[in-house]
Amino acid sequence: MSLLSDIINLDLSESTEKIIAEYIWIGGSGLDLRSKGRTLPGPVSDPAKLPKWNYDGSSTNQAPGDDSEVILYPQAIFKDPFRRGNNILVICDAYTPAGEPIPTNKRANAAKIFSHPDVAAEEPWYGIEQEYTLLQKDTSWPLGWPIGGFPGPQGPYYCGAGADKAFGRDIVDAHYKACLYAGIHISGINAEVMPGQWEFQVGPTVGIAAGDQIWAARYILERITEIAGVVLSLDPKPIKGDWNGAGAHCNYSTKSMRNDGGIDVIKKAIEKLSLRHKEHIAAYGEGNERRLTGRHETADIHTFSWGVANRGASVRVGRDTEKQGKGYFEDRRPASNMDPYVVTSMIAETTILTK
């Protein structure tokens, strides 16, 4: 195995200028990540200079077998923490040969919203808290839990340390460093309330970059858990009963919110969100009704609410924001399996473009 490891870690720059680009896209479920690699003649830093590529959409439930070609458009480049050197990860979205976004391409519509002059002028910032659960590969039971049984009740696990409290820290730290290496704006990690559950935060990022970076971070995490022989779950309620679910809280601000007097803009934005509560819930992830019950630090899915420092509300405003009269707010409704392109663009659309 040491020889295999040596070969995997070969430094290509010692013998060739060629690089490997791993093209990454979202599959037919809207959540599964697919990728394949190709050789390029030299280093590339601008996605516009990368070639388009195609794949068999009939094998990803994105095209029929008799017209299966789907085209990948490169959109964002990250350094490859697995191959290292000048090798890259490439976030792509998918189109028909005629140039139309396929139905599962949510990035295309998000890009339209973020390119709207009114949205661009407000420079929307996002900080996304991605929660996830690590599962034992052969049992689909949370990492660190006794097979067929349960650990002690919640309490000691949130931000906990110790072999009986924190399960999977090596995976979490490997992911943290790999994201920093890749150029993702990962801003922190922590163990969550349910044992075997963790969170990483990405942000602040501006506009469409929030979605690109969350998907890149998810891909890197999938690859690391693959190496570790552990399964990554983004299910919003992986274990029934008195256990916390998994969300993807979205912290958000616009230039007007960050300026003096921004608290009034924040309150108007929250009012707009309340008027479109059902539409947002429908777009905020599958199975979210199992998580948003009004318990375990959530608001009831059927009722919109907001408050200062209230983690049982749909939207939370921080104490610092209230005190300073400007800042940001947190939409706590998105599920862990949400599409960040959909959520970030929808929040911008509702708060900026809706009159």
Short mmCIF file of C-alpha atoms in Angstrom, two decimals:
data_model
loop_
_atom_site.label_atom_id
_atom_site.label_comp_id
_atom_site.label_asym_id
_atom_site.label_seq_id
_atom_site.Cartn_x
_atom_site.Cartn_y
_atom_site.Cartn_z
CA MET A 1 0.00 0.00 0.00
CA SER A 2 2.91 2.36 0.64
CA LEU A 3 3.93 2.01 -3.03
CA LEU A 4 0.38 2.81 -4.11
CA SER A 5 0.40 5.86 -1.85
CA ASP A 6 3.72 6.97 -3.31
CA ILE A 7 2.31 6.77 -6.84
CA ILE A 8 -0.89 8.60 -5.90
CA ASN A 9 1.23 11.40 -4.45
CA LEU A 10 3.50 11.75 -7.49
CA ASP A 11 4.40 15.38 -8.22
CA LEU A 12 3.53 15.73 -11.92
CA SER A 13 5.35 19.05 -12.20
CA GLU A 14 8.67 17.19 -12.03
CA SER A 15 8.04 15.50 -15.39
CA THR A 16 5.30 17.36 -17.28
CA GLU A 17 3.46 20.67 -17.57
CA LYS A 18 0.18 18.79 -18.01
CA ILE A 19 -2.41 18.90 -15.25
CA ILE A 20 -5.50 16.93 -14.26
CA ALA A 21 -8.83 18.74 -14.05
CA GLU A 22 -11.62 16.98 -12.16
CA TYR A 23 -14.94 18.16 -13.60
CA ILE A 24 -17.70 18.06 -10.94
CA TRP A 25 -21.45 18.31 -11.50
CA ILE A 26 -24.75 17.60 -9.74
CA GLY A 27 -26.57 14.43 -10.78
CA GLY A 28 -30.22 13.66 -11.41
CA SER A 29 -31.35 13.53 -7.77
CA GLY A 30 -30.29 17.14 -7.33
CA LEU A 31 -28.04 16.06 -4.48
CA ASP A 32 -25.69 13.38 -5.83
CA LEU A 33 -22.29 14.62 -6.95
CA ARG A 34 -20.59 13.18 -10.04
CA SER A 35 -17.11 13.82 -11.40
CA LYS A 36 -14.57 12.71 -13.97
CA GLY A 37 -11.03 13.78 -14.75
CA ARG A 38 -9.30 14.95 -17.91
CA THR A 39 -5.78 15.94 -18.88
CA LEU A 40 -5.09 19.55 -19.86
CA PRO A 41 -1.88 20.85 -21.49
CA GLY A 42 -1.03 23.25 -18.67
CA PRO A 43 -2.23 25.19 -15.62
CA VAL A 44 -5.55 27.06 -15.87
CA SER A 45 -6.94 29.64 -13.45
CA ASP A 46 -9.87 31.04 -15.45
CA PRO A 47 -12.90 28.74 -15.91
CA ALA A 48 -13.75 30.57 -19.16
CA LYS A 49 -10.54 29.12 -20.64
CA LEU A 50 -11.48 25.54 -19.82
CA PRO A 51 -13.05 23.36 -22.53
CA LYS A 52 -16.66 22.27 -22.25
CA TRP A 53 -17.12 18.53 -21.87
CA ASN A 54 -19.93 16.01 -22.18
CA TYR A 55 -21.21 13.04 -20.24
CA ASP A 56 -23.82 10.29 -20.50
CA GLY A 57 -26.92 11.86 -18.95
CA SER A 58 -28.87 8.60 -19.24
CA SER A 59 -26.59 7.15 -16.54
CA THR A 60 -27.33 10.02 -14.13
CA ASN A 61 -31.12 10.22 -14.72
CA GLN A 62 -30.68 13.49 -16.60
CA ALA A 63 -31.32 12.45 -20.21
CA PRO A 64 -32.97 9.63 -22.21
CA GLY A 65 -30.85 6.85 -23.64
CA ASP A 66 -31.56 7.80 -27.25
CA ASP A 67 -30.40 11.40 -26.69
CA SER A 68 -28.06 11.08 -23.76
CA GLU A 69 -25.39 13.72 -24.32
CA VAL A 70 -25.27 16.47 -21.68
CA ILE A 71 -22.73 19.30 -21.86
CA LEU A 72 -20.69 20.52 -18.89
CA TYR A 73 -19.92 24.24 -18.69
CA PRO A 74 -16.99 24.99 -16.32
CA GLN A 75 -17.97 27.72 -13.81
CA ALA A 76 -15.54 27.78 -10.88
CA ILE A 77 -12.02 26.48 -10.22
CA PHE A 78 -10.54 25.24 -6.94
CA LYS A 79 -7.14 23.77 -6.14
CA ASP A 80 -7.26 19.98 -5.91
CA PRO A 81 -6.32 18.89 -2.36
CA PHE A 82 -6.11 15.24 -3.41
CA ARG A 83 -3.79 15.48 -6.42
CA ARG A 84 -2.27 18.80 -5.35
CA GLY A 85 0.30 20.60 -7.52
CA ASN A 86 -1.36 22.56 -10.33
CA ASN A 87 -4.25 20.12 -10.57
CA ILE A 88 -7.74 21.53 -10.14
CA LEU A 89 -11.34 20.81 -9.19
CA VAL A 90 -13.88 22.36 -11.56
CA ILE A 91 -17.47 23.07 -10.55
CA CYS A 92 -19.67 22.77 -13.64
CA ASP A 93 -23.33 23.12 -14.53
CA ALA A 94 -25.13 21.10 -17.18
CA TYR A 95 -26.81 22.01 -20.50
CA THR A 96 -28.40 20.36 -23.49
CA PRO A 97 -26.37 20.33 -26.73
CA ALA A 98 -28.56 23.27 -27.82
CA GLY A 99 -27.32 25.31 -24.87
CA GLU A 100 -30.41 25.14 -22.64
CA PRO A 101 -29.96 24.44 -18.91
CA ILE A 102 -31.21 20.95 -18.07
CA PRO A 103 -33.97 20.79 -15.39
CA THR A 104 -31.56 19.89 -12.56
CA ASN A 105 -29.29 22.84 -13.37
CA LYS A 106 -30.29 25.27 -10.62
CA ARG A 107 -27.15 27.36 -11.01
CA ALA A 108 -28.27 28.94 -14.29
CA ASN A 109 -31.34 30.60 -12.77
CA ALA A 110 -29.39 31.65 -9.69
CA ALA A 111 -26.80 33.31 -11.92
CA LYS A 112 -29.57 35.31 -13.62
CA ILE A 113 -30.84 36.58 -10.27
CA PHE A 114 -27.36 37.48 -9.01
CA SER A 115 -26.54 39.30 -12.24
CA HIS A 116 -29.63 41.51 -11.95
CA PRO A 117 -28.37 45.11 -11.50
CA ASP A 118 -30.40 45.67 -8.32
CA VAL A 119 -29.02 42.49 -6.73
CA ALA A 120 -25.44 43.12 -7.85
CA ALA A 121 -25.57 46.64 -6.43
CA GLU A 122 -26.48 45.26 -3.00
CA GLU A 123 -23.51 42.82 -2.92
CA PRO A 124 -25.35 40.04 -1.03
CA TRP A 125 -23.13 38.24 1.45
CA TYR A 126 -23.80 34.69 2.63
CA GLY A 127 -22.50 32.54 5.44
CA ILE A 128 -23.87 28.99 5.26
CA GLU A 129 -23.73 26.57 8.19
CA GLN A 130 -23.69 23.12 6.63
CA GLU A 131 -24.62 20.39 9.10
CA TYR A 132 -24.11 16.72 8.24
CA THR A 133 -24.06 13.28 9.84
CA LEU A 134 -21.37 10.62 9.53
CA LEU A 135 -22.72 7.08 9.21
CA GLN A 136 -21.08 3.68 9.62
CA LYS A 137 -20.76 2.22 6.13
CA ASP A 138 -22.18 -1.25 6.76
CA THR A 139 -25.04 -0.31 9.08
CA SER A 140 -26.08 3.24 8.07
CA TRP A 141 -26.05 4.03 11.80
CA PRO A 142 -24.32 7.19 13.11
CA LEU A 143 -20.59 6.99 13.68
CA GLY A 144 -19.76 6.25 17.31
CA TRP A 145 -23.22 4.86 18.15
CA PRO A 146 -23.49 1.25 19.39
CA ILE A 147 -24.86 -0.99 16.64
CA GLY A 148 -28.63 -1.18 17.02
CA GLY A 149 -28.47 0.95 20.14
CA PHE A 150 -28.24 4.53 21.29
CA PRO A 151 -25.64 6.67 23.04
CA GLY A 152 -26.39 8.76 26.10
CA PRO A 153 -28.82 11.66 25.64
CA GLN A 154 -27.84 14.92 23.98
CA GLY A 155 -25.91 17.38 26.09
CA PRO A 156 -22.18 16.56 26.19
CA TYR A 157 -21.62 16.27 22.43
CA TYR A 158 -22.03 19.85 21.12
CA CYS A 159 -18.47 21.20 20.68
CA GLY A 160 -17.38 18.31 22.88
CA ALA A 161 -13.99 16.61 23.13
CA GLY A 162 -13.10 13.06 24.08
CA ALA A 163 -13.43 9.56 22.68
CA ASP A 164 -16.90 9.16 24.21
CA LYS A 165 -18.21 12.45 22.82
CA ALA A 166 -16.58 13.36 19.48
CA PHE A 167 -16.79 10.80 16.67
CA GLY A 168 -15.04 11.42 13.35
CA ARG A 169 -12.84 14.40 14.20
CA ASP A 170 -10.05 13.14 11.91
CA ILE A 171 -12.48 13.35 8.95
CA VAL A 172 -13.66 16.80 10.01
CA ASP A 173 -10.15 18.23 10.38
CA ALA A 174 -8.99 16.67 7.11
CA HIS A 175 -11.98 18.30 5.39
CA TYR A 176 -11.27 21.66 7.07
CA LYS A 177 -7.67 21.75 5.85
CA ALA A 178 -8.55 20.42 2.40
CA CYS A 179 -11.13 23.21 1.93
CA LEU A 180 -8.62 25.87 3.00
CA TYR A 181 -6.09 24.39 0.56
CA ALA A 182 -8.69 24.41 -2.22
CA GLY A 183 -9.43 28.11 -1.74
CA ILE A 184 -12.90 27.67 -0.24
CA HIS A 185 -13.88 30.37 2.27
CA ILE A 186 -14.44 27.84 5.05
CA SER A 187 -14.66 29.83 8.26
CA GLY A 188 -15.03 27.18 10.94
CA ILE A 189 -16.17 23.74 12.11
CA ASN A 190 -17.76 22.29 15.22
CA ALA A 191 -19.28 19.12 16.61
CA GLU A 192 -23.07 19.33 16.70
CA VAL A 193 -25.72 18.48 19.31
CA MET A 194 -26.35 14.93 18.10
CA PRO A 195 -23.32 12.63 18.38
CA GLY A 196 -21.83 11.79 14.99
CA GLN A 197 -23.14 15.05 13.57
CA TRP A 198 -20.85 17.95 12.59
CA GLU A 199 -21.00 21.33 10.94
CA PHE A 200 -18.78 23.44 8.73
CA GLN A 201 -19.34 27.07 7.83
CA VAL A 202 -18.57 28.71 4.49
CA GLY A 203 -18.53 32.47 4.20
CA PRO A 204 -18.71 35.28 3.86
CA THR A 205 -19.10 34.74 0.13
CA VAL A 206 -20.75 37.00 -2.42
CA GLY A 207 -23.61 35.99 -4.71
CA ILE A 208 -23.22 32.88 -6.86
CA ALA A 209 -19.89 32.01 -5.20
CA ALA A 210 -21.80 30.85 -2.11
CA GLY A 211 -23.37 27.99 -4.05
CA ASP A 212 -20.17 27.12 -5.90
CA GLN A 213 -18.21 26.90 -2.66
CA ILE A 214 -20.77 24.84 -0.74
CA TRP A 215 -20.95 22.31 -3.59
CA ALA A 216 -17.15 22.16 -3.78
CA ALA A 217 -16.93 21.67 -0.01
CA ARG A 218 -19.56 18.92 -0.16
CA TYR A 219 -17.61 17.18 -2.93
CA ILE A 220 -14.38 17.31 -0.93
CA LEU A 221 -16.21 15.90 2.09
CA GLU A 222 -17.65 13.07 -0.02
CA ARG A 223 -14.14 12.21 -1.21
CA ILE A 224 -12.67 12.26 2.31
CA THR A 225 -15.44 10.08 3.75
CA GLU A 226 -14.91 7.73 0.79
CA ILE A 227 -11.26 7.36 1.82
CA ALA A 228 -12.23 6.87 5.46
CA GLY A 229 -14.88 4.25 4.65
CA VAL A 230 -17.63 6.35 6.22
CA VAL A 231 -20.91 7.48 4.64
CA LEU A 232 -21.88 11.17 4.48
CA SER A 233 -25.56 11.89 5.13
CA LEU A 234 -27.30 15.21 4.46
CA ASP A 235 -30.66 13.88 5.65
CA PRO A 236 -32.36 16.63 7.69
CA LYS A 237 -33.54 14.14 10.33
CA PRO A 238 -31.36 11.03 10.12
CA ILE A 239 -32.54 9.58 13.45
CA LYS A 240 -36.13 9.73 14.65
CA GLY A 241 -36.96 10.72 18.20
CA ASP A 242 -35.32 13.09 20.67
CA TRP A 243 -32.33 13.91 18.50
CA ASN A 244 -31.50 17.15 16.71
CA GLY A 245 -31.95 17.28 12.95
CA ALA A 246 -29.47 18.70 10.44
CA GLY A 247 -29.91 22.09 8.80
CA ALA A 248 -28.06 24.56 6.63
CA HIS A 249 -28.72 27.90 8.28
CA CYS A 250 -28.15 30.77 5.89
CA ASN A 251 -26.69 34.00 7.26
CA TYR A 252 -27.40 36.89 4.92
CA SER A 253 -26.83 40.60 4.49
CA THR A 254 -26.92 43.24 1.79
CA LYS A 255 -24.92 46.44 1.53
CA SER A 256 -27.96 48.39 2.79
CA MET A 257 -28.24 46.08 5.82
CA ARG A 258 -24.54 46.50 6.62
CA ASN A 259 -24.72 50.31 6.45
CA ASP A 260 -25.92 52.60 9.24
CA GLY A 261 -29.66 52.23 9.75
CA GLY A 262 -29.53 48.73 8.26
CA ILE A 263 -31.75 47.28 10.98
CA ASP A 264 -34.77 48.86 9.28
CA VAL A 265 -33.80 47.21 5.99
CA ILE A 266 -33.42 43.90 7.83
CA LYS A 267 -36.90 44.17 9.32
CA LYS A 268 -38.40 44.94 5.90
CA ALA A 269 -36.56 41.97 4.41
CA ILE A 270 -37.86 39.66 7.14
CA GLU A 271 -41.41 40.89 6.46
CA LYS A 272 -40.97 40.02 2.79
CA LEU A 273 -39.73 36.55 3.74
CA SER A 274 -42.78 36.02 5.95
CA LEU A 275 -45.09 36.72 3.00
CA ARG A 276 -43.40 34.01 0.91
CA HIS A 277 -42.92 31.48 3.71
CA LYS A 278 -44.62 28.59 1.90
CA GLU A 279 -42.66 29.15 -1.31
CA HIS A 280 -39.37 29.21 0.59
CA ILE A 281 -40.20 26.11 2.62
CA ALA A 282 -41.03 24.23 -0.60
CA ALA A 283 -37.56 25.09 -1.94
CA TYR A 284 -35.56 24.59 1.25
CA GLY A 285 -34.92 20.84 1.08
CA GLU A 286 -36.65 17.46 0.99
CA GLY A 287 -37.88 15.95 4.25
CA ASN A 288 -37.63 19.25 6.11
CA GLU A 289 -41.02 18.63 7.74
CA ARG A 290 -39.33 15.92 9.84
CA ARG A 291 -36.89 18.53 11.16
CA LEU A 292 -38.94 21.73 11.50
CA THR A 293 -41.21 20.58 14.30
CA GLY A 294 -40.91 23.45 16.76
CA ARG A 295 -38.55 21.32 18.87
CA HIS A 296 -34.78 20.80 18.87
CA GLU A 297 -33.93 24.44 18.08
CA THR A 298 -36.37 24.77 15.17
CA ALA A 299 -39.53 26.68 14.36
CA ASP A 300 -42.69 24.86 13.28
CA ILE A 301 -42.69 24.42 9.51
CA HIS A 302 -46.18 25.88 9.10
CA THR A 303 -45.59 29.15 10.97
CA PHE A 304 -43.15 31.95 10.21
CA SER A 305 -41.53 33.67 13.16
CA TRP A 306 -38.52 35.80 13.92
CA GLY A 307 -36.76 37.10 16.99
CA VAL A 308 -33.53 38.41 18.46
CA ALA A 309 -31.19 35.61 19.59
CA ASN A 310 -34.08 33.14 19.25
CA ARG A 311 -32.92 29.78 17.90
CA GLY A 312 -36.49 28.53 17.96
CA ALA A 313 -37.53 31.07 15.32
CA SER A 314 -37.62 30.82 11.52
CA VAL A 315 -35.30 33.83 11.30
CA ARG A 316 -32.87 34.93 13.99
CA VAL A 317 -31.38 38.40 14.39
CA GLY A 318 -28.19 38.47 16.46
CA ARG A 319 -27.68 40.59 19.56
CA ASP A 320 -24.79 42.45 17.93
CA THR A 321 -26.93 43.36 14.94
CA GLU A 322 -29.67 44.69 17.22
CA LYS A 323 -27.15 46.64 19.31
CA GLN A 324 -25.29 48.15 16.34
CA GLY A 325 -28.45 48.83 14.33
CA LYS A 326 -26.99 47.09 11.28
CA GLY A 327 -25.57 43.75 10.20
CA TYR A 328 -27.14 40.48 9.08
CA PHE A 329 -29.81 37.92 9.89
CA GLU A 330 -29.97 34.13 9.88
CA ASP A 331 -32.60 32.13 7.99
CA ARG A 332 -32.76 28.93 10.03
CA ARG A 333 -35.27 27.11 7.83
CA PRO A 334 -33.08 25.51 5.11
CA ALA A 335 -32.47 21.78 5.52
CA SER A 336 -29.02 20.20 5.33
CA ASN A 337 -29.86 18.79 1.88
CA MET A 338 -30.90 22.13 0.40
CA ASP A 339 -29.49 23.32 -2.92
CA PRO A 340 -27.40 26.40 -2.08
CA TYR A 341 -27.99 27.88 -5.54
CA VAL A 342 -31.75 27.78 -4.92
CA VAL A 343 -31.68 29.04 -1.34
CA THR A 344 -29.22 31.91 -1.78
CA SER A 345 -30.80 33.23 -4.98
CA MET A 346 -34.32 32.91 -3.59
CA ILE A 347 -33.43 34.93 -0.50
CA ALA A 348 -31.93 37.64 -2.72
CA GLU A 349 -34.93 37.60 -5.03
CA THR A 350 -37.42 37.89 -2.18
CA THR A 351 -35.58 40.55 -0.18
CA ILE A 352 -34.24 42.71 -3.03
CA LEU A 353 -36.37 42.22 -6.15
CA THR A 354 -39.79 41.74 -4.53
CA LYS A 355 -41.44 45.12 -4.04
#
